[in-house]
mmCIF file of C-alpha atoms and ligand atoms in Angstrom:
data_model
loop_
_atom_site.group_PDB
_atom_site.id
_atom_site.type_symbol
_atom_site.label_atom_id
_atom_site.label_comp_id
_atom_site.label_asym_id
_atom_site.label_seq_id
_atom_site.Cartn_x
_atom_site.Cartn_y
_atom_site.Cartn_z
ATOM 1 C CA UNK A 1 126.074 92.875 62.627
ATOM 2 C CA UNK A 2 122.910 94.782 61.366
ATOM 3 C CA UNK A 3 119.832 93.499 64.102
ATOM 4 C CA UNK A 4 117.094 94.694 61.684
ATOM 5 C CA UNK A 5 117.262 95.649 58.014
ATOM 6 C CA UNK A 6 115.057 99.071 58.503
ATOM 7 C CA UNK A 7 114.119 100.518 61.456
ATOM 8 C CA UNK A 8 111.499 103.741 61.817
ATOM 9 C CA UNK A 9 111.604 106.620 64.457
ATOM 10 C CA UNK A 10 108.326 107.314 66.396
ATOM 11 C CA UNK A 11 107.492 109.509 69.731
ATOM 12 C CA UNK A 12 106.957 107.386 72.653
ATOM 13 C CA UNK A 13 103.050 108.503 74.310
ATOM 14 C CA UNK A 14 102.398 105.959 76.931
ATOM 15 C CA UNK A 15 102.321 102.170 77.761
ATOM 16 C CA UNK A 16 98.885 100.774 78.571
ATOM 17 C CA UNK A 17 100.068 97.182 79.171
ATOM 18 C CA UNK A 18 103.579 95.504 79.494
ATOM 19 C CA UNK A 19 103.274 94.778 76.083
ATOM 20 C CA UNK A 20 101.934 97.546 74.550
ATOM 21 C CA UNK A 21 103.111 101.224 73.463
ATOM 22 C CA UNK A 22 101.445 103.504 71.696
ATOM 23 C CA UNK A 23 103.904 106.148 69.664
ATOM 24 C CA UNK A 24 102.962 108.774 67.074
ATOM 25 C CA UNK A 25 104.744 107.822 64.107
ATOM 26 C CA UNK A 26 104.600 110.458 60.789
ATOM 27 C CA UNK A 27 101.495 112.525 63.021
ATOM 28 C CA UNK A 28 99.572 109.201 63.436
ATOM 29 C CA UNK A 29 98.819 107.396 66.327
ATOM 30 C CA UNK A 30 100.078 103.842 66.312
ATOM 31 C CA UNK A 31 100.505 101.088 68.543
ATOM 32 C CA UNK A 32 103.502 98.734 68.602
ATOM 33 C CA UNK A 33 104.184 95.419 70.228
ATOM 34 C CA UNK A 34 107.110 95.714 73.352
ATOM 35 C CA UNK A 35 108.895 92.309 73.776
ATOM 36 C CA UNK A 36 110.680 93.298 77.296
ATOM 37 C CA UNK A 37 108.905 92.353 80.104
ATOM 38 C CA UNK A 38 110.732 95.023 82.256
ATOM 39 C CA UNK A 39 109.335 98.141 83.785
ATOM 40 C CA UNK A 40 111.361 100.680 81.520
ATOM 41 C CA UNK A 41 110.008 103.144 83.692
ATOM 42 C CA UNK A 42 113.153 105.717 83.404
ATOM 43 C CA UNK A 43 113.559 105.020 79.929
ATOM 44 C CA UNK A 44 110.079 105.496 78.621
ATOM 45 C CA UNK A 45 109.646 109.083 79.401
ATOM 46 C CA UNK A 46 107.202 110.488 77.285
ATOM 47 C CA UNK A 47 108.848 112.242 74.481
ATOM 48 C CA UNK A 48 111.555 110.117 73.763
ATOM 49 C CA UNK A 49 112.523 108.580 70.387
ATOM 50 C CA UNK A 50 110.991 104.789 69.759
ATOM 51 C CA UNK A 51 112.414 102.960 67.143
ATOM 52 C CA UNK A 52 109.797 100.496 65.453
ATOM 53 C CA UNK A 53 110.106 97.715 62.659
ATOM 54 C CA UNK A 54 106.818 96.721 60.865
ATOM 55 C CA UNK A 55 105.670 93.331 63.009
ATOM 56 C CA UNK A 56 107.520 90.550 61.458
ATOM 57 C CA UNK A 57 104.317 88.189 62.088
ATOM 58 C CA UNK A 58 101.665 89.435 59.751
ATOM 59 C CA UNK A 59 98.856 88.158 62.065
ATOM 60 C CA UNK A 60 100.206 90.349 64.358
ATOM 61 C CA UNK A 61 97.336 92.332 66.613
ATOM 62 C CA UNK A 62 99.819 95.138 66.481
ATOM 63 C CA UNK A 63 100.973 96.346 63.099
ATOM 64 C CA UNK A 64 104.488 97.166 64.745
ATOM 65 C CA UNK A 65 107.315 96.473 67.191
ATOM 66 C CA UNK A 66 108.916 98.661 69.442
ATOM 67 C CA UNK A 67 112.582 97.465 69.047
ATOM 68 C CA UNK A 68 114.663 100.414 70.537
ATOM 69 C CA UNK A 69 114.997 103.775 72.564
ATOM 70 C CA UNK A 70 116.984 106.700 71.957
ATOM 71 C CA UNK A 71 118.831 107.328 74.907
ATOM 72 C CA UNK A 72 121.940 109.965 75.092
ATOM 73 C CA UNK A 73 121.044 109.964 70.715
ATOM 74 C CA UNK A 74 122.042 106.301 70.872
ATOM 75 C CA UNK A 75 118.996 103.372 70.546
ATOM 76 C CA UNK A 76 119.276 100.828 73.226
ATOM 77 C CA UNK A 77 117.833 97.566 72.911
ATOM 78 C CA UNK A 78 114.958 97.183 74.187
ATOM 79 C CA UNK A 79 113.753 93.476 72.513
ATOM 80 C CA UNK A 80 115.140 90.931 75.347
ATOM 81 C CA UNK A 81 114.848 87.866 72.429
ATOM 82 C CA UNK A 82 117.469 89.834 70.106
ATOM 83 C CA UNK A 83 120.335 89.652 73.718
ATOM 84 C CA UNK A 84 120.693 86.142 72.988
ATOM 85 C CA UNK A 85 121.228 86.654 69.292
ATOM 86 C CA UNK A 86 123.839 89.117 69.902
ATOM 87 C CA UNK A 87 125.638 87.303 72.476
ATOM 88 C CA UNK A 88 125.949 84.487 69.635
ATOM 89 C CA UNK A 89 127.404 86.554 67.327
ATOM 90 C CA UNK A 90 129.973 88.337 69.862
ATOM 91 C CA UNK A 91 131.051 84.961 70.521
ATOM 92 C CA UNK A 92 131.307 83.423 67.551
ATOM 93 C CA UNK A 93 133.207 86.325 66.090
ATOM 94 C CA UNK A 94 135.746 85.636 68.717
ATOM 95 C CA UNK A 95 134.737 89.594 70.402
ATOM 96 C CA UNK A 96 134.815 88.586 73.945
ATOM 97 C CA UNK A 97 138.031 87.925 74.764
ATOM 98 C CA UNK A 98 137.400 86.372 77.948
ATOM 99 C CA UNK A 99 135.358 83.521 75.709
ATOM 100 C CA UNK A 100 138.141 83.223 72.811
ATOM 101 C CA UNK A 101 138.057 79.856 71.368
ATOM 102 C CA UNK A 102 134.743 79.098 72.449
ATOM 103 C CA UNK A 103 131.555 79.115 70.291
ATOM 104 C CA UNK A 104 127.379 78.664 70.538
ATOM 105 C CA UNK A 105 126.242 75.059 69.611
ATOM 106 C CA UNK A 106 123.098 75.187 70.567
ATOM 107 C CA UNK A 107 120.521 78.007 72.005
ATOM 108 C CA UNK A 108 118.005 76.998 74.342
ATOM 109 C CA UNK A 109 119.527 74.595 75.813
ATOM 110 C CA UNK A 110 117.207 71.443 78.129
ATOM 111 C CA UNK A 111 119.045 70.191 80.722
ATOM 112 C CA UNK A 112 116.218 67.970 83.145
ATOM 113 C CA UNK A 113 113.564 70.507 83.506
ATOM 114 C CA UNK A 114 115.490 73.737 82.933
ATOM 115 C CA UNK A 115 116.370 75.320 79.738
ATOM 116 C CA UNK A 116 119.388 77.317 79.191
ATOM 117 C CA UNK A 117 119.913 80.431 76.980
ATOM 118 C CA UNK A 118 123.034 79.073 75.379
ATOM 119 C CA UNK A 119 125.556 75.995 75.069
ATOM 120 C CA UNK A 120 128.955 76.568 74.427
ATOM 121 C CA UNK A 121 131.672 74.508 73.246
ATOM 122 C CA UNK A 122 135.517 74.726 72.987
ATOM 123 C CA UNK A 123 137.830 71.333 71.911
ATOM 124 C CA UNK A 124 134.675 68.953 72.853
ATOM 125 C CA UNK A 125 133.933 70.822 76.384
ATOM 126 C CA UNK A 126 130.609 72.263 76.810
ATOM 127 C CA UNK A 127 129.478 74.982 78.776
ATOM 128 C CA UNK A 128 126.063 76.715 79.927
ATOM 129 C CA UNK A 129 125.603 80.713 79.480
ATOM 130 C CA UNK A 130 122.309 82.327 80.470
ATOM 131 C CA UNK A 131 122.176 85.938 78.731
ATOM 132 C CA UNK A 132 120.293 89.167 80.651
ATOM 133 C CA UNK A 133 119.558 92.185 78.675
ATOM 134 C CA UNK A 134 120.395 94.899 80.508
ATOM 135 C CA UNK A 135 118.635 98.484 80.033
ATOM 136 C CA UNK A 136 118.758 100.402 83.828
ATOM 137 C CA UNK A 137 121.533 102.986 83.809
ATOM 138 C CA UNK A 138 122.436 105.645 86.071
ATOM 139 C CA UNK A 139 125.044 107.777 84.701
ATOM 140 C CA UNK A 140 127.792 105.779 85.963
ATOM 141 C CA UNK A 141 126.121 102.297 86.778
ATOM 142 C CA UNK A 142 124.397 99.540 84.909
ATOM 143 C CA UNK A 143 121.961 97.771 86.949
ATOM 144 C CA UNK A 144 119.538 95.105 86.681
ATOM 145 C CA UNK A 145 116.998 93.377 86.706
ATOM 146 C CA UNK A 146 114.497 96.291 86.628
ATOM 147 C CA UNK A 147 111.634 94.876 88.055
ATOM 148 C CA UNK A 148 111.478 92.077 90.264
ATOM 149 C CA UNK A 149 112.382 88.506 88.643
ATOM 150 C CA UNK A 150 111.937 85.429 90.110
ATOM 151 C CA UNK A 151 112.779 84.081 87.036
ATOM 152 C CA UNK A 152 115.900 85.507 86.466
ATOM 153 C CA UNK A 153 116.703 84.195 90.426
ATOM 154 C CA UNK A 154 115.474 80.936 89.424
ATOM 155 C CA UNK A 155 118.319 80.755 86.634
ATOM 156 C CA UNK A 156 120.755 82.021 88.944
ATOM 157 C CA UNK A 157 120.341 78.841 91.281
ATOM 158 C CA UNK A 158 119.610 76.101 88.515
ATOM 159 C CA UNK A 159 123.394 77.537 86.830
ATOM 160 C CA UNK A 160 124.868 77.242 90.456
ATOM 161 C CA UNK A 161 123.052 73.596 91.076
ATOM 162 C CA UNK A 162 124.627 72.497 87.677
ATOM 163 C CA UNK A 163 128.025 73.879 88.339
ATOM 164 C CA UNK A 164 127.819 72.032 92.229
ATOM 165 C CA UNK A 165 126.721 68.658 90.565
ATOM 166 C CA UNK A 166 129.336 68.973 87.792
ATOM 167 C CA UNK A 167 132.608 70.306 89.747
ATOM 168 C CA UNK A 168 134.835 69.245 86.810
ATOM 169 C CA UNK A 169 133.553 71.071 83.833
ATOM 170 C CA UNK A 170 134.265 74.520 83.050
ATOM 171 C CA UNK A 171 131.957 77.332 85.523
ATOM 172 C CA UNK A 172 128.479 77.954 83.635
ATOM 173 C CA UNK A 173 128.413 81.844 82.636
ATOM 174 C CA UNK A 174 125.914 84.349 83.192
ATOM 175 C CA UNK A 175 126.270 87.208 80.443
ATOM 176 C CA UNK A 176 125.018 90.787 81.416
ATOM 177 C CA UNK A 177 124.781 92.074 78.096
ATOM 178 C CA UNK A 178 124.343 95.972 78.950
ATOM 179 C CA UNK A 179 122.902 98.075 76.144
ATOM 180 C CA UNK A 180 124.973 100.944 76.908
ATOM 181 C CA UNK A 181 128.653 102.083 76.348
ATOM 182 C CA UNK A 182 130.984 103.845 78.998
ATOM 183 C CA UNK A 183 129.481 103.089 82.257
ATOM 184 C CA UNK A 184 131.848 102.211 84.879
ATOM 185 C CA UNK A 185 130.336 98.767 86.664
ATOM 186 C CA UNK A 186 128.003 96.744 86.698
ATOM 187 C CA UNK A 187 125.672 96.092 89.754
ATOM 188 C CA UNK A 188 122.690 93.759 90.771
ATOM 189 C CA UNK A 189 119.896 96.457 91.441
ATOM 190 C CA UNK A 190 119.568 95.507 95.166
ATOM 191 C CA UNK A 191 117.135 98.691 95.631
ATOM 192 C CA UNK A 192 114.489 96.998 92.977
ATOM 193 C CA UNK A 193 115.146 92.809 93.660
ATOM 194 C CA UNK A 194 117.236 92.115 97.064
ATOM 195 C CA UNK A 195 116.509 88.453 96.197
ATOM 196 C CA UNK A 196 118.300 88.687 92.521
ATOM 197 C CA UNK A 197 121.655 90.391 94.559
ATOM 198 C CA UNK A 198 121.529 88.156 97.339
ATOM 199 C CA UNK A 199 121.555 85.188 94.960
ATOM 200 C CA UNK A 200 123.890 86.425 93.070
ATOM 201 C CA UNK A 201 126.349 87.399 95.259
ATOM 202 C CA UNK A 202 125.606 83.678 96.744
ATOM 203 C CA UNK A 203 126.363 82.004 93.688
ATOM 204 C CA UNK A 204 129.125 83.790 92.631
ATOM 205 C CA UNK A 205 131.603 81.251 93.227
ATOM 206 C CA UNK A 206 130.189 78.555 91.215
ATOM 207 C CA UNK A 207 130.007 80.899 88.189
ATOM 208 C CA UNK A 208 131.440 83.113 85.603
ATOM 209 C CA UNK A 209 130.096 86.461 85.808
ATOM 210 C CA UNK A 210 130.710 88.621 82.546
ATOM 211 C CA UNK A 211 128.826 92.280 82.508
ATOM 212 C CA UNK A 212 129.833 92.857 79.345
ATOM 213 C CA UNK A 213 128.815 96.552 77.734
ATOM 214 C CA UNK A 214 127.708 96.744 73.547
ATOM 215 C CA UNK A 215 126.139 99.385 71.646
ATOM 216 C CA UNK A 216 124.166 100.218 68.753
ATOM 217 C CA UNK A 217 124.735 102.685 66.076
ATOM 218 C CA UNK A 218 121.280 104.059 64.821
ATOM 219 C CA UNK A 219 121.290 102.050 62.153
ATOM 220 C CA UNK A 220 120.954 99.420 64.252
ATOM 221 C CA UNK A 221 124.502 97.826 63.445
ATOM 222 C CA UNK A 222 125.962 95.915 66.936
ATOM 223 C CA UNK A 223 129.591 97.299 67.230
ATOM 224 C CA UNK A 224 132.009 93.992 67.625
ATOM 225 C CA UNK A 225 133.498 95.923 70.365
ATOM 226 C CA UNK A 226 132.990 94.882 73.672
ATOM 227 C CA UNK A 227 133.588 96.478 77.408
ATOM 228 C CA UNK A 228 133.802 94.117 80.270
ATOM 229 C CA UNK A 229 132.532 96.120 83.402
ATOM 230 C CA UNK A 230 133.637 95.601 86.903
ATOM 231 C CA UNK A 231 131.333 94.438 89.633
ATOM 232 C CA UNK A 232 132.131 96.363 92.862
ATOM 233 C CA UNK A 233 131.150 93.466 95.095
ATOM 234 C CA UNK A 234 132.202 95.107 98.573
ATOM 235 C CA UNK A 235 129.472 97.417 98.192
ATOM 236 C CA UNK A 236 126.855 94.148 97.378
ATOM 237 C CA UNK A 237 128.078 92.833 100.399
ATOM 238 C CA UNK A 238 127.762 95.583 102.511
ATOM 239 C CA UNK A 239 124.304 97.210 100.944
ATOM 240 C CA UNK A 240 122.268 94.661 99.990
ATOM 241 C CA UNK A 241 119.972 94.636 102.663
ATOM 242 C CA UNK A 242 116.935 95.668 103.652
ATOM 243 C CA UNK A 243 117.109 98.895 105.578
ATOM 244 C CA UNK A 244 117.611 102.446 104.302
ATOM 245 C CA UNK A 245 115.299 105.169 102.988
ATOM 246 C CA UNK A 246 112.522 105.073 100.101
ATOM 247 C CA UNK A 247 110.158 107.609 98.176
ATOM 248 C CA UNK A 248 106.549 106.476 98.626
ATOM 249 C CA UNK A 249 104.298 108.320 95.927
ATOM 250 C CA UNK A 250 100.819 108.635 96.023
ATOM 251 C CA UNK A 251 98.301 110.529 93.752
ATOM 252 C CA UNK A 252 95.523 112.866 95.212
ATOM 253 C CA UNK A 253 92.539 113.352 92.597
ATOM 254 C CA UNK A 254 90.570 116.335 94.263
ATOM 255 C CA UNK A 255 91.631 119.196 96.315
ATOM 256 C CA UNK A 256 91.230 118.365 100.160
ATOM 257 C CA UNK A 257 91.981 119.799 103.685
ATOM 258 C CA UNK A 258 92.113 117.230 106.548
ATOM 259 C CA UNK A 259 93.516 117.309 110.003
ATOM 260 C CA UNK A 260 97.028 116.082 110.108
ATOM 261 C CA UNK A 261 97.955 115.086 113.368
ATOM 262 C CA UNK A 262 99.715 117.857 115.252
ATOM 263 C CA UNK A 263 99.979 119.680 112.660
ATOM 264 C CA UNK A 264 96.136 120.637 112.904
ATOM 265 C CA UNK A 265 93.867 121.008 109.397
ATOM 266 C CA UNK A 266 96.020 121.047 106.373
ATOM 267 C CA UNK A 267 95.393 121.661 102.425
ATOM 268 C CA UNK A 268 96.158 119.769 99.549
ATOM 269 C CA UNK A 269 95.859 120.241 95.762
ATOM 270 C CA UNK A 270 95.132 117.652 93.642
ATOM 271 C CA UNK A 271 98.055 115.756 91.895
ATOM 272 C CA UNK A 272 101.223 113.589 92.699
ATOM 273 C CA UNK A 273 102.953 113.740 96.366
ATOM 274 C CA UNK A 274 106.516 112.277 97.060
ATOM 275 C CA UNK A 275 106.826 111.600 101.121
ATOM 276 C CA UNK A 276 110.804 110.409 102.592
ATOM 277 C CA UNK A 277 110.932 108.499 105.210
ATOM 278 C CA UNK A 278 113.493 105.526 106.575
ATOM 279 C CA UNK A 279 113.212 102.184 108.186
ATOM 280 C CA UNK A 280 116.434 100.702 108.840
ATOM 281 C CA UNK A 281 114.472 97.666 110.211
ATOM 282 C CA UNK A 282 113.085 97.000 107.309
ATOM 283 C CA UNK A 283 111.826 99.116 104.039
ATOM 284 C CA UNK A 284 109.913 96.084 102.132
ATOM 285 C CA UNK A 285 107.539 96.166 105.105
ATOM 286 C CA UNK A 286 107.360 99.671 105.713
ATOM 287 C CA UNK A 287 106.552 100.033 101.844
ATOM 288 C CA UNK A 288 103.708 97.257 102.739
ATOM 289 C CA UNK A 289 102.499 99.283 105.219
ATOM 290 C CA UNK A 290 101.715 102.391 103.527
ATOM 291 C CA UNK A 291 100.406 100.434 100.984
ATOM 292 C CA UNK A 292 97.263 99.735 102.954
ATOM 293 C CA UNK A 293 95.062 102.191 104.115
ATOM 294 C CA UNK A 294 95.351 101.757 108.192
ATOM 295 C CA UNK A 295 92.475 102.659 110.631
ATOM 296 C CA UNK A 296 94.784 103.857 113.210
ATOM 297 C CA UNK A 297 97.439 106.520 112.057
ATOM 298 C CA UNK A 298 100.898 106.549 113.072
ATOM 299 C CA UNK A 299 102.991 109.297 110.604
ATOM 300 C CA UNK A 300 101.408 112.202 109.182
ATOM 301 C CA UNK A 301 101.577 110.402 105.989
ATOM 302 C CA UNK A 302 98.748 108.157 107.557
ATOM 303 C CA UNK A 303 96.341 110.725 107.596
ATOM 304 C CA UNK A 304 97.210 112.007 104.021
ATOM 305 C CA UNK A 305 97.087 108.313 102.452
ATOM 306 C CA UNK A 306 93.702 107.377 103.763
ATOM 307 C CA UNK A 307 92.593 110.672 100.546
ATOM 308 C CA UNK A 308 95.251 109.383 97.797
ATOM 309 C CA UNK A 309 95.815 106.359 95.583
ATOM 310 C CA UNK A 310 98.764 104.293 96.253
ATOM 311 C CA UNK A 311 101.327 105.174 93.067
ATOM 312 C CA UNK A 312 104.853 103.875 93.599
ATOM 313 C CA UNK A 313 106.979 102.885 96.253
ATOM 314 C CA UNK A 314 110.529 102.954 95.762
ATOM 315 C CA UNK A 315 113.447 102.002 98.097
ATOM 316 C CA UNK A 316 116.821 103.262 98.222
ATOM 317 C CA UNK A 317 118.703 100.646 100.582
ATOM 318 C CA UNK A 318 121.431 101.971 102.379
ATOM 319 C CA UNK A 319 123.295 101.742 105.605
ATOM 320 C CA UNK A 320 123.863 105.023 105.886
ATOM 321 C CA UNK A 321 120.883 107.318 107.213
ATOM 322 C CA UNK A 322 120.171 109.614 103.425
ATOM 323 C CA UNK A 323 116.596 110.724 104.281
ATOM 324 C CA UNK A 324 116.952 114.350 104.928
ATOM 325 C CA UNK A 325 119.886 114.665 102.092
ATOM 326 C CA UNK A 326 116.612 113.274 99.628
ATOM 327 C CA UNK A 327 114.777 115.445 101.581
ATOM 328 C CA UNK A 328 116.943 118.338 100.281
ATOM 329 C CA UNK A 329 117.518 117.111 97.222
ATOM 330 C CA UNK A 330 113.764 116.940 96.401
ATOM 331 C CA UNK A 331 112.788 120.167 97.596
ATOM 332 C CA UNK A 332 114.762 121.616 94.939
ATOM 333 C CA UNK A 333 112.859 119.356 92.238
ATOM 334 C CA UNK A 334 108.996 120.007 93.676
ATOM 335 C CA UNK A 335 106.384 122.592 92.823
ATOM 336 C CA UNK A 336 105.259 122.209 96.165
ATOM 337 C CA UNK A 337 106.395 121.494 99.860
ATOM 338 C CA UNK A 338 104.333 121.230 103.432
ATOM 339 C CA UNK A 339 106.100 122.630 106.028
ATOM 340 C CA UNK A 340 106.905 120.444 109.209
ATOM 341 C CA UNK A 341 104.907 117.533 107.281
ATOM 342 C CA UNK A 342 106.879 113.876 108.235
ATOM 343 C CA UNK A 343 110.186 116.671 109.530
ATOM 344 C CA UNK A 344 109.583 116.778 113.195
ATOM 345 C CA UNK A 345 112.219 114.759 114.309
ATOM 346 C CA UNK A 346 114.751 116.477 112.158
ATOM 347 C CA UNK A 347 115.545 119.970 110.503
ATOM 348 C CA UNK A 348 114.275 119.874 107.303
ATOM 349 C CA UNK A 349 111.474 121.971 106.063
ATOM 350 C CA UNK A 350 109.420 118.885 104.931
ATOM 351 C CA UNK A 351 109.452 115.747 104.060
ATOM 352 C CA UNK A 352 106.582 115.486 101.604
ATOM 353 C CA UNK A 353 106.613 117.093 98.098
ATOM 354 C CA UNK A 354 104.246 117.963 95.993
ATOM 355 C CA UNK A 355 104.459 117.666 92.074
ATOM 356 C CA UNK A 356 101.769 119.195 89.531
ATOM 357 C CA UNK A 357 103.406 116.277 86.828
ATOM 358 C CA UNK A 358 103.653 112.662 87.404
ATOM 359 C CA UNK A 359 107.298 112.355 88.851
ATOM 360 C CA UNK A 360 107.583 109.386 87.043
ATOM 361 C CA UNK A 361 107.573 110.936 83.840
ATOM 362 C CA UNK A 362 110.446 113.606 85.031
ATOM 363 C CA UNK A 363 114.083 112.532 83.843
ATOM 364 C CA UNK A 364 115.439 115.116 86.758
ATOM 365 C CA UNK A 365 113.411 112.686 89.292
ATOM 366 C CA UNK A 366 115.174 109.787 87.969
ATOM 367 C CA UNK A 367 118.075 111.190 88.256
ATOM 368 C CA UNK A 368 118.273 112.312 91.632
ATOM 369 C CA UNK A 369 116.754 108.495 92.717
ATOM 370 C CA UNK A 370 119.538 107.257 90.842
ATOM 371 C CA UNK A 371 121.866 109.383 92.123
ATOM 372 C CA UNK A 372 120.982 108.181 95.895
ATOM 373 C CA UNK A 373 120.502 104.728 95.288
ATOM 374 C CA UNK A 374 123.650 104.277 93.003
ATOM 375 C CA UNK A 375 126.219 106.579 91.978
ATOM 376 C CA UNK A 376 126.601 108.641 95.609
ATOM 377 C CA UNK A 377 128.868 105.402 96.839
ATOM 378 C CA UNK A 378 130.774 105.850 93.548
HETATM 379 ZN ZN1 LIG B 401 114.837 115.550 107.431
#
């Protein structure tokens, strides 16, 4: 199935807004319309190949939409609405084997307050499917949500309600449609929305749980081929909570030199810091914590954080104790490193890292957070 009749390649520059990108396209500067409400943060590196289609609604404030994104020279979907038109077609073309016989009636779906991406129906049975696009990938895993989704939780527990208060018709489904072939599973990304995983893996017996892989060619054709991906749920079970390590990053705008604790007066450049550190008692509070710019400091990063910006924070749940591995792995990434900084209860070097680039915008920093929060158990 061909998703859009012509599609044009542009250079991804930056995202002001959620729904916004701005891409040079033929050596202009253009802006184009983004219908994903995900963060996209690893895949919109900028650089990277956007593909856009003129804007379908001609009183459209942007003359174009941002459809796709080159990734490993293959575009991956990045328009959530077009997941539920694919699903349709995968269906109805009989592709999913695990769904042969069955076919959409109906998309959006009301049932009481709730709306459902799709009803099925096989030999006068219906069934409920709710469709996710999926676009996080670390080489081996897909992963989602992406950013935090109360939404998507929200669906998770109205499918499970429906399934409890209907025990005799077939289990409602929940379609991961991943934009990405040859991955090996498919996992809830605990590390970004402990509430999605937790629900899931809470629900899970009251529904059907496909992660099911596609792909695009680049000229935009859906393959009819399908991969079902396995969902290692051991590792749900035993990771999915809220202790392990994280990367807080913070931004420093103007050289400074400030007293550091015990580690006396201390310089630092201007640009983007990434400190390791651990809570196994809890990272979403620790994150909170640095967050705010405390009177009374604790850690050396204290003293730094009261002089930079908040930036990111980013948790890597785990039950094992990973901080000085990142540590090490870091160091080998950063232009910069402060010796004995956040390290004195270990032997690293350092645990902060300085970075002349936004480490956001590095694919080798993506990598090695992937690395640690996924594919390492793999
Ligand atoms: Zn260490």
């Amino acid at each position: 199935m061909k998703l859009y009749p012509k599609t044009v390649t542009a250079v991804f520059l930056k995202r002001p807004n959620r729904f916004l990108v701005v891409a040079k396209l033929q050596g202009q500067e253009v802006e184009a319309y983004l219908a994903n409400p995900g963060r996209l943060l690893e895949l919109l590196i900028p650089g990277c190949t956007l593909y856009l289609i003129p804007s379908p609604n001609p009183k459209a404030k942007q003359p174009w939409q941002a459809v796709a994104i080159e990734v490993e020279g293959e575009p991956v979907l990045l328009n959530t609405h077009q997941a539920n038109h694919m699903a349709q077609w995968l269906i109805n073309e009989g592709q999913v084997r695990e769904l042969e016989g069955w076919r959409v009636l109906k998309r959006e779906h009301k049932v009481g307050h709730s709306r459902f991406d799709l009803l099925l129906e096989k030999a006068g049975v219906q069934r409920l499917a709710e469709v996710k696009c999926v676009t996080l990938f670390s080489e081996k895993t897909a992963q989602f949500p992406d950013a935090p989704s109360k939404r998507a939780v929200k669906h998770l527990k109205e499918l499970a309600q429906w399934a409890q208060q209907n025990p005799d018709a077939p289990k409602p489904l929940i379609i991961f449609l991943i934009q990405k072939k040859g991955l090996k599973q498919f996992l809830p990304d605990y590390h970004t929305d402990l509430e999605f995983a937790q629900t899931l893996l809470a629900v899970r017996p009251f529904l059907e749980i496909l992660p099911l892989a596609v792909s695009l060619n680049i000229r935009m054709e859906l393959s009819a081929k399908t991969e079902l991906l396995p969902i290692p749920w051991e590792i749900i079970e035993s990771e999915a909570k809220d202790k392990g390590s994280y990367l807080y990053l913070i931004k420093i705008d103007q050289p400074i030199e400030i007293p550091i604790g015990g580690l006396g007066v201390r310089g630092f450049p201007a640009g983007y810091y990434v400190y390791v550190g651990s809570a196994m008692n809890g990272v979403a509070k620790r994150l909170a914590r640095h967050r705010l710019v405390r009177k009374k400091a604790h850690w050396h990063i204290d003293y730094l954080r009261r002089h930079a910006h908040h930036h990111h924070g980013l948790p890597i749940l785990s039950t094992d104790q990973i901080e000085c591995q990142l540590a090490q792995a870091l160091d080998k990434l950063a232009d910069l490193r402060f010796p004995s900084f956040g390290s004195s209860d270990c032997t690293c070097s350092s645990h902060l890292f300085g970075f002349f680039k936004d480490p956001l915008d590095l694919t080798a920093f993506w990598r090695l957070l992937f690395y640690f929060r996924t594919d390492r158990l793999f």
